[in-house]
Amino acid sequence: MVFSTVLFLFRFLPITLALYYLAPARLKNTVLFLCSLVFYSWGEVRLFPVMAAAILINYTAGLGIERFKDSAAARRGFLLFSIIGSLGMLFFFKYTDFFINNINAVIGTSIPLLRLTLPLGISFYTFQTMSYSIDVYRGDVKAEHNLINFGAYVVMFPQLIAGPIVKYSDVAERLHILKGRVTMDRIDEGISLFIFGLAKKVLLADGISALWYDVIGHDVNGVWEAGVGLSNASTPLVWLSIISYALQIYFDFSGYSMMGIGMGKMLGFDFPDNFNLPYISRSITEFWRRWHITLSSWFKEYVYIPLGGNRKGLTRQLFNIFVVWFLTGFWHGANWNFIFWGLYYCVLLMIEKIWLLPHLKKGKVWPHIYTMLLVIVGWALFVGSDKGVSLGLLLQKLFVPSGGVSPLYFLRNYGALLIVGILCATPLPQKLYEKFKTNTLMRGLVLALIFVVTIAYMVDATNSPFLYFRF
């Protein structure tokens, strides 16, 4: 089920909130758990056992770690049970065919592919459940003894499919507050965040994506609609299209995160921020402090620091950065372009760490240009395995000037929307909102107008799933 659909907005969400608000305090987590199961199973019931297994593995691991707190060997055993069980399912469903393909290519075998369906959200809920077991092992949180409470944490529908990655410690306190969890202030703030997130997705991401799809083509309800084609596009048009993709993925993913955080507020929870205007960054280092914040924090806390972080000298620190970014790339997808994407950022971050960062901090305009140019090239690597895209041809078109279809027609059609998108990726909208948000009437009118316009566009347009659903 997708947030930006009539089914979700006018059926699932209001029914779920009504049941949740009306439920007695001691049953709220049960209602949340059951409604979240309905949300997940709506389009993924066949693979629900994978989700159930992840819940049971880590719930059991947490109890085992706590039960045998005086036995180091037993505690390590339960932790390994959690890590191997969680990662094993992720690797089986997401990476089996990748390794079969590469083995066949290297040694000339013809091992058949399994062609497994990737369970929705498995990359996200695997990291969430593993972080719980690790935190219990470290003593950072107490083990959850109530299976319903733990299940509600794992399958909580606002953040289940595409984040933000919510650690158990982020919601543990609120999960156990039975009375007063939900307040009108939280509901009010949550509605505002949800509406803005929905507008990001429907008005900006989906609108701007049309330019990218006009060039590479697009799958519409199972039918492939061909675009101009990379081979026919001129270099300026390819640059324009990859810029549109950069805006699309930002508004799409940050819009989902904002909606998730908003619904979390409506339910009485405080999810961590996932985006903080990444396109205003003045270095790649800063960019990754602002983009997909919860993923970067997860790798820092559970991979980078345990490996030694920056405590064991520069050489070891660079090795740790390599490991983190190789895993970050591979986490995003079972394809070489994602590994190249991760290593690309690994190299850039190493260069900044060793030499460039002090110079970037002194600059004013050029650091922004440098950062955005490299980020856009990064998105070219990221999108290199999409249907209709050849990574080699895309990079050739970007860096070897060539003729073809002019960008002028697309600038006339999408120029105004691109300008709006660029402005909305800056602090300007937030500054404008701050000026009138204390005026209840004005704020209500603005939110109502945005919501009505968004719904009108949503009803009229073809449903477009969130990009991060496939990761």
Coordinates of C-alpha atoms in Angstrom, one line a residue:
M1 CA 0.0 0.0 0.0
V2 CA 1.4 3.4 -1.0
F3 CA 0.9 6.5 1.1
S4 CA 0.0 8.6 -2.0
T5 CA -3.1 6.7 -3.0
V6 CA -6.8 7.3 -2.3
L7 CA -7.0 3.9 -0.7
F8 CA -4.5 4.8 1.9
L9 CA -5.5 8.4 2.5
F10 CA -9.3 8.0 2.7
R11 CA -9.6 4.4 4.0
F12 CA -6.7 2.8 5.7
L13 CA -5.3 5.9 7.5
P14 CA -8.5 7.3 8.9
I15 CA -9.8 3.9 9.9
T16 CA -6.4 3.0 11.6
L17 CA -6.2 6.4 13.4
A18 CA -9.8 6.0 14.6
L19 CA -9.3 2.5 15.9
Y20 CA -6.0 3.6 17.5
Y21 CA -7.4 6.7 19.2
L22 CA -10.6 4.9 20.5
A23 CA -8.7 1.8 21.7
P24 CA -8.1 1.6 25.5
A25 CA -4.5 2.6 26.5
R26 CA -3.4 -1.0 27.1
L27 CA -4.6 -2.1 23.7
K28 CA -3.1 0.7 21.6
N29 CA 0.0 -1.3 20.7
T30 CA -2.1 -4.3 19.8
V31 CA -4.2 -2.1 17.4
L32 CA -1.0 -0.6 15.9
F33 CA 0.5 -4.0 15.4
L34 CA -2.6 -5.5 13.8
C35 CA -3.2 -2.5 11.5
S36 CA 0.5 -2.4 10.5
L37 CA 0.2 -6.1 9.6
V38 CA -2.8 -5.3 7.4
F39 CA -0.8 -2.5 5.8
Y40 CA 2.2 -4.7 5.0
S41 CA 0.2 -7.8 4.0
W42 CA -2.1 -5.8 1.6
G43 CA 0.4 -6.3 -1.2
E44 CA 2.9 -8.7 0.3
V45 CA 1.0 -11.3 2.2
R46 CA 2.9 -14.2 0.5
L47 CA 6.2 -13.0 2.0
F48 CA 4.8 -12.1 5.4
P49 CA 6.5 -15.2 7.0
V50 CA 9.9 -13.5 6.3
M51 CA 8.8 -10.5 8.4
A52 CA 7.5 -12.8 11.1
A53 CA 10.7 -14.7 11.1
A54 CA 12.7 -11.5 11.6
I55 CA 10.5 -10.5 14.5
L56 CA 10.8 -13.9 16.2
I57 CA 14.5 -14.2 15.7
N58 CA 15.4 -10.9 17.2
Y59 CA 12.7 -11.0 19.9
T60 CA 14.2 -14.4 21.0
A61 CA 17.7 -13.1 20.7
G62 CA 16.9 -10.1 23.0
L63 CA 15.4 -12.4 25.7
G64 CA 18.3 -14.8 25.4
I65 CA 20.9 -12.1 25.8
E66 CA 19.2 -10.8 28.9
R67 CA 18.5 -14.2 30.4
F68 CA 22.1 -15.3 30.1
K69 CA 23.7 -12.0 31.1
D70 CA 26.3 -13.8 33.2
S71 CA 27.5 -16.0 30.4
A72 CA 29.5 -14.2 27.7
A73 CA 29.5 -17.2 25.4
A74 CA 25.7 -17.5 25.5
R75 CA 25.2 -13.8 25.0
R76 CA 27.5 -13.9 22.0
G77 CA 25.7 -16.9 20.7
F78 CA 22.3 -15.2 20.8
L79 CA 23.8 -12.1 19.2
L80 CA 25.2 -14.2 16.3
F81 CA 21.8 -15.9 16.0
S82 CA 20.2 -12.5 15.5
I83 CA 22.9 -11.2 13.0
I84 CA 23.2 -14.4 11.0
G85 CA 19.4 -15.0 11.0
S86 CA 18.6 -11.4 9.9
L87 CA 21.4 -10.9 7.4
G88 CA 20.9 -14.5 6.1
M89 CA 17.3 -13.7 5.0
L90 CA 18.4 -10.4 3.5
F91 CA 21.2 -11.9 1.5
F92 CA 19.1 -14.9 0.4
F93 CA 16.3 -12.8 -1.1
K94 CA 18.3 -9.8 -2.2
Y95 CA 21.7 -11.0 -3.3
T96 CA 21.4 -14.7 -4.4
D97 CA 20.9 -14.0 -8.1
F98 CA 23.6 -11.4 -8.0
F99 CA 26.2 -13.9 -6.9
I100 CA 24.8 -16.6 -9.3
N101 CA 25.1 -14.2 -12.2
N102 CA 28.7 -13.3 -11.3
I103 CA 29.7 -17.0 -10.7
N104 CA 28.2 -17.9 -14.1
A105 CA 30.1 -15.0 -15.8
V106 CA 33.4 -15.8 -14.1
I107 CA 33.7 -19.6 -14.4
G108 CA 31.3 -20.2 -17.3
T109 CA 28.6 -22.2 -15.4
S110 CA 24.9 -22.0 -16.1
I111 CA 23.4 -22.1 -12.6
P112 CA 19.8 -21.1 -13.0
L113 CA 18.6 -17.9 -11.3
L114 CA 16.1 -18.2 -8.4
R115 CA 14.3 -15.0 -9.4
L116 CA 13.1 -14.4 -5.9
T117 CA 10.6 -11.6 -5.1
L118 CA 12.3 -9.1 -2.7
P119 CA 10.1 -8.7 0.4
L120 CA 9.0 -5.1 0.8
G121 CA 11.1 -3.1 3.3
I122 CA 13.5 -6.0 4.1
S123 CA 16.6 -3.8 3.9
F124 CA 15.0 -1.4 6.4
Y125 CA 13.5 -3.8 8.9
T126 CA 16.6 -6.0 8.9
F127 CA 18.7 -3.1 10.1
Q128 CA 16.1 -2.1 12.7
T129 CA 15.7 -5.5 14.2
M130 CA 19.5 -6.1 14.2
S131 CA 20.1 -2.8 15.9
Y132 CA 17.7 -3.9 18.7
S133 CA 19.6 -7.1 19.4
I134 CA 23.0 -5.3 19.3
D135 CA 21.7 -2.6 21.7
V136 CA 20.4 -5.2 24.1
Y137 CA 23.8 -7.0 23.9
R138 CA 25.6 -3.7 24.7
G139 CA 23.2 -2.9 27.5
D140 CA 22.0 0.2 25.8
V141 CA 18.3 -0.9 26.1
K142 CA 16.4 -3.5 28.0
A143 CA 15.0 -6.5 26.2
E144 CA 11.4 -6.2 25.3
H145 CA 9.4 -9.0 27.0
N146 CA 6.0 -8.3 25.3
L147 CA 5.9 -9.8 21.8
I148 CA 3.1 -7.5 20.7
N149 CA 5.1 -4.4 21.7
F150 CA 8.2 -5.6 19.9
G151 CA 6.1 -6.5 16.8
A152 CA 4.5 -3.1 16.9
Y153 CA 7.9 -1.5 16.8
V154 CA 9.1 -3.6 13.9
V155 CA 6.0 -3.4 11.7
M156 CA 4.9 0.2 12.6
F157 CA 3.5 1.1 9.2
P158 CA 4.7 4.8 8.9
Q159 CA 8.3 3.8 8.6
L160 CA 8.1 0.1 7.7
I161 CA 8.8 0.1 3.9
A162 CA 11.4 2.9 3.3
G163 CA 12.4 4.3 6.6
P164 CA 13.5 6.4 8.4
I165 CA 15.5 3.6 10.1
V166 CA 14.1 3.8 13.6
K167 CA 16.1 2.1 16.4
Y168 CA 14.2 0.5 19.3
S169 CA 15.8 3.1 21.6
D170 CA 14.1 5.9 19.6
V171 CA 10.6 4.6 20.4
A172 CA 11.0 2.4 23.5
E173 CA 9.9 5.0 26.0
R174 CA 6.9 6.1 24.0
L175 CA 6.0 2.5 23.3
H176 CA 5.5 1.9 27.0
I177 CA 3.6 5.1 27.7
L178 CA 0.0 3.9 27.9
K179 CA -1.8 7.1 28.8
G180 CA -1.1 10.5 27.3
R181 CA 0.9 9.1 24.4
V182 CA -1.1 11.0 21.9
T183 CA -1.7 14.8 22.3
M184 CA -3.4 17.4 20.1
D185 CA -0.1 19.2 19.7
R186 CA 1.5 16.0 18.3
I187 CA -1.5 15.4 16.0
D188 CA -1.4 18.9 14.7
E189 CA 2.3 18.8 14.0
G190 CA 2.0 15.4 12.5
I191 CA -0.8 16.5 10.1
S192 CA 1.4 19.4 8.9
L193 CA 4.4 17.2 8.3
F194 CA 2.3 14.6 6.5
I195 CA 0.7 17.2 4.1
F196 CA 4.0 18.7 3.2
G197 CA 5.5 15.3 2.6
L198 CA 2.6 14.3 0.4
A199 CA 3.0 17.5 -1.6
K200 CA 6.7 16.8 -2.0
K201 CA 5.9 13.4 -3.5
V202 CA 2.9 14.2 -5.6
L203 CA 3.5 17.8 -6.8
L204 CA 7.3 17.8 -7.0
A205 CA 8.8 14.3 -7.3
D206 CA 6.1 12.9 -9.6
G207 CA 6.0 16.1 -11.7
I208 CA 9.7 16.4 -12.1
S209 CA 10.2 12.7 -12.8
A210 CA 8.3 13.1 -16.1
L211 CA 11.3 14.8 -17.6
W212 CA 13.6 11.9 -16.7
Y213 CA 11.0 9.3 -18.0
D214 CA 10.5 11.3 -21.2
V215 CA 14.2 10.6 -21.9
I216 CA 14.7 7.0 -20.7
G217 CA 11.2 5.6 -21.0
H218 CA 8.8 4.5 -18.2
D219 CA 6.8 1.4 -17.1
V220 CA 3.2 2.4 -16.9
N221 CA 0.9 -0.3 -15.5
G222 CA 3.1 -3.0 -16.9
V223 CA 3.5 -1.4 -20.3
W224 CA 6.8 0.1 -21.3
E225 CA 6.4 3.6 -22.8
A226 CA 9.6 4.4 -24.7
G227 CA 11.2 7.8 -24.3
V228 CA 13.6 9.8 -26.4
G229 CA 16.3 7.2 -25.5
L230 CA 19.8 8.0 -24.2
S231 CA 21.4 7.2 -27.6
N232 CA 19.2 9.9 -29.3
A233 CA 19.6 12.6 -26.6
S234 CA 22.1 15.4 -26.8
T235 CA 24.6 15.9 -23.9
P236 CA 22.7 19.0 -22.6
L237 CA 19.5 17.0 -22.6
V238 CA 21.1 14.2 -20.7
W239 CA 22.5 16.6 -18.1
L240 CA 19.0 18.2 -17.8
S241 CA 17.4 14.8 -17.3
I242 CA 19.9 13.6 -14.6
I243 CA 19.4 16.9 -12.8
S244 CA 15.6 16.1 -12.8
Y245 CA 16.4 12.7 -11.4
A246 CA 18.4 14.2 -8.6
L247 CA 15.4 16.4 -7.7
Q248 CA 13.0 13.5 -8.1
I249 CA 14.8 11.1 -5.8
Y250 CA 15.2 13.8 -3.1
F251 CA 11.6 14.9 -3.1
D252 CA 10.4 11.3 -3.4
F253 CA 12.5 9.9 -0.5
S254 CA 12.4 12.9 1.7
G255 CA 8.6 13.2 1.1
Y256 CA 8.1 9.6 2.2
S257 CA 10.3 10.2 5.3
M258 CA 8.3 13.4 6.2
M259 CA 5.0 11.6 5.8
G260 CA 6.3 8.8 8.0
I261 CA 7.6 11.1 10.7
G262 CA 4.2 13.0 10.5
M263 CA 2.2 9.8 11.0
G264 CA 4.6 8.8 13.8
K265 CA 3.6 12.1 15.5
M266 CA -0.1 11.3 15.0
L267 CA 0.5 8.0 16.8
G268 CA 2.5 9.6 19.6
F269 CA 6.0 8.7 18.5
D270 CA 9.1 10.8 17.6
F271 CA 11.0 9.3 14.7
P272 CA 14.4 10.7 13.9
D273 CA 14.9 13.2 11.0
N274 CA 16.1 11.6 7.8
F275 CA 16.8 14.7 5.6
N276 CA 18.1 18.2 6.3
L277 CA 18.3 20.1 3.0
P278 CA 21.2 18.0 1.5
Y279 CA 21.4 20.0 -1.7
I280 CA 22.7 23.1 0.1
S281 CA 25.8 21.2 1.2
R282 CA 29.3 22.7 0.7
S283 CA 31.1 19.3 0.7
I284 CA 30.4 15.6 0.2
T285 CA 31.1 15.1 3.9
E286 CA 28.3 17.6 4.7
F287 CA 26.0 16.1 2.1
W288 CA 26.1 12.7 3.9
R289 CA 25.3 14.4 7.2
R290 CA 22.2 15.7 5.6
W291 CA 21.1 12.9 3.2
H292 CA 19.4 9.7 4.5
I293 CA 20.6 10.6 8.0
T294 CA 19.4 7.5 9.7
L295 CA 21.2 5.1 7.3
S296 CA 24.5 7.1 7.8
S297 CA 24.0 7.0 11.6
W298 CA 23.3 3.3 11.5
F299 CA 26.5 2.5 9.7
K300 CA 28.5 4.8 11.9
E301 CA 27.1 3.3 15.1
Y302 CA 27.1 -0.4 14.1
V303 CA 30.0 -0.6 11.6
Y304 CA 32.4 2.3 11.6
I305 CA 32.8 2.8 15.4
P306 CA 33.1 -0.9 16.2
L307 CA 35.8 -1.2 13.5
G308 CA 37.7 1.5 15.3
G309 CA 36.4 4.7 13.8
N310 CA 39.1 7.3 13.8
R311 CA 40.8 6.1 16.9
K312 CA 43.4 3.9 15.4
G313 CA 45.3 6.2 13.0
L314 CA 44.6 7.5 9.5
T315 CA 45.3 4.3 7.6
R316 CA 42.8 2.3 9.7
Q317 CA 40.3 5.1 9.5
L318 CA 40.5 5.1 5.7
F319 CA 40.0 1.3 5.7
N320 CA 36.9 1.7 7.9
I321 CA 35.5 4.3 5.5
F322 CA 36.1 1.9 2.7
V323 CA 34.2 -0.9 4.5
V324 CA 31.3 1.4 5.4
W325 CA 30.9 2.7 1.9
F326 CA 31.2 -0.6 0.2
L327 CA 28.5 -1.9 2.4
T328 CA 26.4 1.3 1.9
G329 CA 26.5 0.8 -1.8
F330 CA 25.8 -2.9 -1.6
W331 CA 22.9 -2.3 0.8
H332 CA 21.1 -0.2 -1.9
G333 CA 21.0 -2.9 -4.5
A334 CA 22.3 -6.2 -5.8
N335 CA 24.1 -4.7 -8.8
W336 CA 27.6 -3.5 -9.6
N337 CA 26.5 0.1 -10.2
F338 CA 25.5 0.4 -6.6
I339 CA 28.9 -0.9 -5.5
F340 CA 30.6 1.6 -7.8
W341 CA 28.3 4.3 -6.4
G342 CA 29.4 3.5 -2.8
L343 CA 33.1 3.3 -3.7
Y344 CA 32.7 6.6 -5.6
Y345 CA 31.6 8.3 -2.4
C346 CA 34.3 6.4 -0.5
V347 CA 37.0 8.0 -2.7
L348 CA 35.5 11.5 -2.5
L349 CA 35.2 11.3 1.3
M350 CA 38.8 10.1 1.6
I351 CA 40.0 13.0 -0.5
E352 CA 38.1 15.4 1.6
K353 CA 39.3 13.8 4.8
I354 CA 43.0 13.8 3.8
W355 CA 43.3 17.2 2.0
L356 CA 40.3 19.0 0.6
L357 CA 37.9 19.7 3.4
P358 CA 39.8 22.7 5.0
H359 CA 39.8 24.4 1.6
L360 CA 36.1 23.8 1.1
K361 CA 35.3 25.4 4.4
K362 CA 37.1 28.6 3.3
G363 CA 35.2 28.9 0.0
K364 CA 31.8 30.5 -0.5
V365 CA 30.2 29.7 -3.9
W366 CA 32.5 27.1 -5.5
P367 CA 32.1 24.5 -2.7
H368 CA 28.4 24.3 -3.5
I369 CA 29.1 23.9 -7.2
Y370 CA 31.7 21.3 -6.6
T371 CA 29.3 19.3 -4.3
M372 CA 26.3 19.4 -6.5
L373 CA 28.3 18.5 -9.6
L374 CA 29.7 15.4 -7.9
V375 CA 26.4 14.5 -6.4
I376 CA 24.7 14.6 -9.8
V377 CA 27.4 12.4 -11.2
G378 CA 26.8 10.1 -8.3
W379 CA 23.1 9.8 -9.2
A380 CA 24.2 8.8 -12.7
L381 CA 26.0 5.9 -11.2
F382 CA 23.1 5.1 -8.9
V383 CA 20.5 5.0 -11.6
G384 CA 22.8 3.0 -14.0
S385 CA 20.9 -0.3 -13.6
D386 CA 17.4 1.1 -14.2
K387 CA 15.5 -0.1 -17.2
G388 CA 16.1 2.1 -20.2
V389 CA 19.5 3.1 -18.8
S390 CA 22.9 1.9 -19.9
L391 CA 25.5 3.1 -17.4
G392 CA 28.3 3.3 -19.9
L393 CA 26.2 5.2 -22.4
L394 CA 24.9 7.5 -19.7
L395 CA 28.4 8.4 -18.6
Q396 CA 29.6 8.8 -22.1
K397 CA 26.8 11.2 -22.9
L398 CA 27.5 13.2 -19.8
F399 CA 31.2 13.7 -20.4
V400 CA 31.7 13.3 -24.1
P401 CA 29.8 16.2 -25.9
S402 CA 27.4 14.8 -28.5
G403 CA 24.5 16.0 -30.5
G404 CA 21.0 14.7 -30.6
V405 CA 17.6 15.8 -29.3
S406 CA 17.8 19.3 -28.0
P407 CA 16.8 20.2 -24.4
L408 CA 14.8 23.3 -25.5
Y409 CA 11.5 21.5 -25.8
F410 CA 11.9 20.0 -22.4
L411 CA 13.0 23.3 -20.9
R412 CA 9.8 24.9 -22.1
N413 CA 7.7 22.1 -20.7
Y414 CA 9.5 21.6 -17.4
G415 CA 11.6 24.7 -16.8
A416 CA 9.2 26.3 -14.3
L417 CA 8.7 23.1 -12.4
L418 CA 12.5 22.6 -12.2
I419 CA 13.0 26.1 -10.9
V420 CA 10.3 25.5 -8.2
G421 CA 12.0 22.2 -7.3
I422 CA 15.4 23.9 -6.9
L423 CA 13.9 26.6 -4.7
C424 CA 12.1 24.0 -2.6
A425 CA 15.4 22.2 -2.0
T426 CA 16.7 25.3 -0.2
P427 CA 15.6 26.8 3.2
L428 CA 13.3 29.2 1.4
P429 CA 10.0 27.3 1.9
Q430 CA 10.8 26.7 5.6
K431 CA 11.5 30.4 6.1
L432 CA 8.2 31.4 4.5
Y433 CA 6.3 28.8 6.6
E434 CA 7.9 30.1 9.8
K435 CA 6.5 33.6 9.1
F436 CA 2.8 32.6 9.3
K437 CA 2.7 29.2 11.1
T438 CA 1.8 31.0 14.4
N439 CA -1.2 32.4 12.7
T440 CA -3.7 29.5 13.1
L441 CA -6.1 30.6 10.4
M442 CA -3.5 31.4 7.8
R443 CA -1.6 28.2 8.5
G444 CA -4.8 26.1 8.3
L445 CA -5.8 27.8 5.0
V446 CA -2.3 27.1 3.5
L447 CA -2.3 23.5 4.6
A448 CA -5.8 23.0 3.3
L449 CA -5.0 24.5 -0.1
I450 CA -1.8 22.4 -0.4
F451 CA -3.8 19.2 0.5
V452 CA -6.6 19.9 -1.9
V453 CA -4.3 20.7 -4.8
T454 CA -2.2 17.6 -4.0
I455 CA -5.2 15.3 -3.9
A456 CA -6.5 16.8 -7.2
Y457 CA -3.1 16.0 -8.9
M458 CA -3.0 12.6 -7.2
V459 CA -6.4 11.5 -8.4
D460 CA -5.7 12.7 -12.0
A461 CA -2.3 11.1 -12.3
T462 CA -1.0 7.5 -12.6
N463 CA 0.0 6.1 -9.2
S464 CA 3.8 6.3 -8.9
P465 CA 5.4 4.1 -6.2
F466 CA 8.2 5.5 -4.0
L467 CA 11.6 4.9 -5.4
Y468 CA 13.1 3.4 -2.2
F469 CA 10.4 0.7 -2.1
R470 CA 12.7 -1.5 -4.3
F471 CA 15.7 -1.2 -2.0

